[in-house]
Amino acid sequence: MADIGHEVVGIDIDQEKVDSLSAGNAPFFEPGLSTLLRRNVSSGRLSFSTDSSAIRGAQVHFIGVGTPQSSNGAADLTYVDKAVEQMLPHLGACESGAEIVAGKSTVPVGTASRLSQRIAATGATLVWNPEFLREGFAVKDTLEPDRLVYGLPDDPRDAQEAQDVLDAVYAPVMSSGTPRLCMDYATAELVKTAANAFLATKISFINAMARICDTVKADVTDLADAIGMDERIGHRFLRAGIGFGGGCLPKDIRAFQARADQLGEGETLAFLAEVDRINDWMRASVIDTAAELLGDDLPTSRIAILGATFKPDSDDMRNSPALEIATDLARRAGSVVVTDPQAAPILAVNDDLPYEVTTEAQDALADADLAILGTEWHEYTQLDPHRAARLMRHARVIDGRNALDPQAWKAAGFTYIGIGRR
Ligand code: UGA
């Protein structure tokens, strides 16, 4: 927002984060973010504070706090509620036109309508404006959005005013072709949840196909290529592997089921439990495959896990399939070593991990009896299999992301096992 010309203040309750951001340091790794952050902090367009009164007088207030999973699977709305609570005394002070609160957090359907009255009482208008950015592409997805969704209030005048304010805010990132879709609160909330549920379903679908392929000795990558050519299906999000992780897809499908239960529609979304189950199963089946491959030697074997993050180009390890596999195998194998270019230094500060940690792939591969690709970082998919074979005690690889070239690895002497791959 600052980079496209707005004056922005970011509020957080965490003083350490605010200090680090104020010094131009992002608290997590995201390609391109540090450059943007530094440029705008030093220009003075972007500042950070723990003092919520710093929002006073602003025209647009974005809510971007987390909605983590609570113990029953539902979304925990504590942070959203607290953010609104802290905002309320400072709303209504904007002197330059309609004042907007724009919710970006992923929330259960019905949240915006619950919050809207209290916000309206201050003179501001609530819009639900879901966020679709992907980690690893956050900057690009924000500066070149594929669509904008505005969930607007029922009152047509309030809706029009809010729409105009947001259009002006987003104008610099909207090309002539960027769709901007206006709808009611509930639909906007559902767009976000439905999109993530669909993406998760697509992954579990192809992973189920991978298991069938394994059974009949077919190849899921050829299958995905061929079905993806049907434009109604498309190629993206059909990569079979150890499944989805991260801070969004797993928790969002559970929160959606929990909300459906509350609405008396539990049966309608029962298939999402199946999506979740297939996803867990993929992790478990790689663990079983590793155990089978190493057989009686498992308790003395050394296993290298390539990748700790839930996806490449991120340092996010929330619900990471690679780390779950590493943690489980560490209990059963002689030793496990995890390598990751971004996450290793974060993991390394913890001294009671059940596995070793290194940033260098070659150190992880040295003397290993099995390598498992857990995250398809470019540097792992580009590894020279001949070199890997020389480093390892036994040339065995499980390609948990179907991202290696089976022919090249087999030619280098590897026992290669993919997911649903011949
Ligand atoms: C996801 C959505 O893709 C974003 O659109 C959404 O805005 C975001 O959640 C959110 O709700 O905030 P993200 O969690 O960054 O984004 O990651 P994805 O790119 O969706 O990948 C999720 C997981 O699925 C990763 O673990 C990835 O390895 C896995 N995946 C993805 C597959 O196993 N196969 C695929 O074909 C694609």
Coordinates of N, CA, C and O in Angstrom, one line a residue, residues 37-94:
L37 N 9.8 -3.0 1.8 CA 9.7 -2.5 3.2 C 10.7 -1.4 3.4 O 10.4 -0.3 3.9
R38 N 12.0 -1.7 3.1 CA 13.1 -0.7 3.3 C 12.8 0.6 2.6 O 12.9 1.7 3.1
R39 N 12.4 0.4 1.3 CA 12.2 1.6 0.5 C 11.1 2.5 1.1 O 11.3 3.7 1.1
N40 N 10.1 1.9 1.6 CA 9.0 2.7 2.1 C 9.1 3.2 3.5 O 8.6 4.3 3.8
V41 N 9.9 2.4 4.3 CA 10.2 2.9 5.7 C 11.1 4.1 5.5 O 10.9 5.2 6.2
S42 N 12.1 4.0 4.6 CA 13.0 5.1 4.6 C 12.4 6.4 3.9 O 12.8 7.5 4.2
S43 N 11.4 6.2 3.0 CA 10.8 7.3 2.4 C 9.8 8.0 3.4 O 9.3 9.1 3.2
G44 N 9.5 7.3 4.5 CA 8.6 7.9 5.5 C 7.1 7.6 5.2 O 6.2 8.0 6.0
R45 N 6.8 6.9 4.1 CA 5.4 6.6 3.8 C 4.9 5.5 4.6 O 3.7 5.3 4.7
L46 N 5.8 4.7 5.2 CA 5.4 3.5 6.0 C 6.0 3.5 7.4 O 7.2 3.7 7.5
S47 N 5.2 3.4 8.4 CA 5.7 3.4 9.8 C 4.9 2.3 10.5 O 3.9 1.8 10.1
F48 N 5.4 2.0 11.7 CA 4.8 0.9 12.5 C 4.6 1.4 13.9 O 5.4 2.2 14.4
S49 N 3.6 0.9 14.6 CA 3.4 1.3 16.0 C 2.6 0.2 16.8 O 1.9 -0.6 16.2
T50 N 2.8 0.2 18.1 CA 1.9 -0.7 18.9 C 0.7 0.1 19.5 O -0.1 -0.4 20.1
D51 N 0.7 1.4 19.2 CA -0.3 2.3 19.7 C -1.5 2.4 18.8 O -1.4 3.0 17.7
S52 N -2.6 1.8 19.2 CA -3.7 1.8 18.2 C -4.3 3.2 17.9 O -5.0 3.3 16.9
S53 N -4.0 4.1 18.7 CA -4.5 5.5 18.4 C -3.9 6.1 17.2 O -4.3 7.0 16.6
A54 N -2.8 5.4 16.7 CA -2.1 5.9 15.5 C -3.0 5.7 14.3 O -2.7 6.3 13.2
I55 N -4.1 5.0 14.4 CA -5.0 4.8 13.2 C -6.0 6.0 13.1 O -6.7 6.2 12.1
R56 N -6.0 6.8 14.1 CA -7.0 8.0 14.1 C -6.8 8.9 12.9 O -5.7 9.3 12.6
G57 N -7.9 9.1 12.2 CA -7.9 10.1 11.1 C -7.6 9.4 9.8 O -7.8 10.0 8.7
A58 N -7.2 8.1 9.8 CA -7.0 7.4 8.5 C -8.3 7.1 7.8 O -9.4 7.1 8.5
Q59 N -8.3 7.0 6.5 CA -9.5 6.8 5.8 C -9.8 5.3 5.7 O -11.0 4.9 5.7
V60 N -8.8 4.5 5.5 CA -9.1 3.0 5.4 C -8.3 2.3 6.5 O -7.1 2.5 6.7
H61 N -8.9 1.3 7.1 CA -8.3 0.5 8.1 C -8.4 -0.9 7.7 O -9.5 -1.5 7.7
F62 N -7.3 -1.6 7.4 CA -7.3 -3.0 7.0 C -7.1 -3.8 8.3 O -6.3 -3.5 9.1
I63 N -7.9 -4.9 8.4 CA -7.7 -5.9 9.5 C -7.0 -7.1 8.8 O -7.6 -7.7 8.0
G64 N -5.8 -7.4 9.2 CA -5.1 -8.5 8.6 C -4.6 -9.5 9.7 O -3.6 -10.2 9.4
V65 N -5.3 -9.6 10.8 CA -4.8 -10.5 11.9 C -5.1 -11.9 11.6 O -6.0 -12.2 10.8
G66 N -4.4 -12.8 12.3 CA -4.6 -14.3 12.0 C -5.9 -14.8 12.6 O -6.5 -14.2 13.6
T67 N -6.4 -15.9 12.1 CA -7.6 -16.6 12.6 C -7.2 -18.0 12.8 O -7.6 -18.9 12.0
P68 N -6.4 -18.3 13.8 CA -5.9 -19.7 13.9 C -6.9 -20.7 14.2 O -8.1 -20.4 14.5
Q69 N -6.5 -22.0 14.1 CA -7.5 -23.1 14.4 C -7.6 -23.2 15.9 O -6.6 -23.3 16.6
S70 N -8.9 -23.3 16.4 CA -9.0 -23.7 17.8 C -9.1 -25.2 18.0 O -9.2 -25.9 17.0
S71 N -9.2 -25.6 19.2 CA -9.1 -27.1 19.5 C -10.2 -27.9 18.8 O -10.0 -29.0 18.4
N72 N -11.3 -27.2 18.6 CA -12.4 -28.0 17.9 C -12.4 -27.8 16.4 O -13.4 -28.2 15.7
G73 N -11.4 -27.2 15.9 CA -11.3 -27.1 14.4 C -11.8 -25.8 13.9 O -11.5 -25.3 12.8
A74 N -12.7 -25.1 14.7 CA -13.3 -23.8 14.3 C -12.2 -22.7 14.2 O -11.1 -22.9 14.9
A75 N -12.5 -21.6 13.5 CA -11.5 -20.5 13.5 C -11.6 -19.8 14.8 O -12.7 -19.5 15.3
D76 N -10.5 -19.4 15.4 CA -10.4 -18.6 16.6 C -10.4 -17.2 16.2 O -9.5 -16.7 15.6
L77 N -11.5 -16.5 16.6 CA -11.7 -15.1 16.1 C -11.2 -14.1 17.2 O -11.5 -12.9 17.0
T78 N -10.5 -14.5 18.2 CA -10.1 -13.6 19.3 C -9.3 -12.4 18.7 O -9.6 -11.3 19.1
Y79 N -8.4 -12.7 17.8 CA -7.6 -11.5 17.3 C -8.4 -10.5 16.5 O -8.2 -9.3 16.5
V80 N -9.3 -11.1 15.7 CA -10.2 -10.2 14.9 C -11.0 -9.3 15.8 O -11.1 -8.1 15.7
D81 N -11.6 -10.0 16.8 CA -12.5 -9.2 17.8 C -11.7 -8.2 18.5 O -12.1 -7.1 18.7
K82 N -10.4 -8.6 18.9 CA -9.6 -7.6 19.7 C -9.2 -6.5 18.8 O -9.1 -5.3 19.3
A83 N -8.9 -6.8 17.6 CA -8.5 -5.7 16.7 C -9.6 -4.7 16.5 O -9.4 -3.5 16.6
V84 N -10.8 -5.2 16.3 CA -12.0 -4.3 16.2 C -12.2 -3.5 17.5 O -12.4 -2.3 17.4
E85 N -12.1 -4.2 18.6 CA -12.3 -3.6 19.9 C -11.3 -2.4 20.1 O -11.7 -1.3 20.5
Q86 N -10.1 -2.6 19.7 CA -9.0 -1.6 19.8 C -9.2 -0.4 18.8 O -8.8 0.7 19.1
M87 N -9.9 -0.7 17.7 CA -10.1 0.3 16.7 C -11.2 1.2 17.0 O -11.1 2.4 16.8
L88 N -12.3 0.6 17.6 CA -13.5 1.4 17.8 C -13.4 2.8 18.4 O -13.9 3.7 17.8
P89 N -12.6 3.0 19.5 CA -12.5 4.3 20.0 C -11.9 5.3 19.1 O -12.1 6.5 19.3
H90 N -11.2 4.9 18.1 CA -10.5 5.8 17.2 C -11.1 6.0 15.8 O -10.6 6.7 15.0
L91 N -12.3 5.3 15.6 CA -12.9 5.4 14.3 C -13.8 6.7 14.4 O -14.2 7.2 15.4
G92 N -14.1 7.2 13.2 CA -15.0 8.3 13.1 C -14.3 9.6 13.1 O -14.9 10.7 13.1
A93 N -12.9 9.6 12.9 CA -12.2 10.8 13.0 C -11.6 11.2 11.6 O -10.8 12.1 11.5
C94 N -12.0 10.5 10.6 CA -11.5 10.8 9.2 C -12.2 12.1 8.7 O -13.4 12.2 8.7

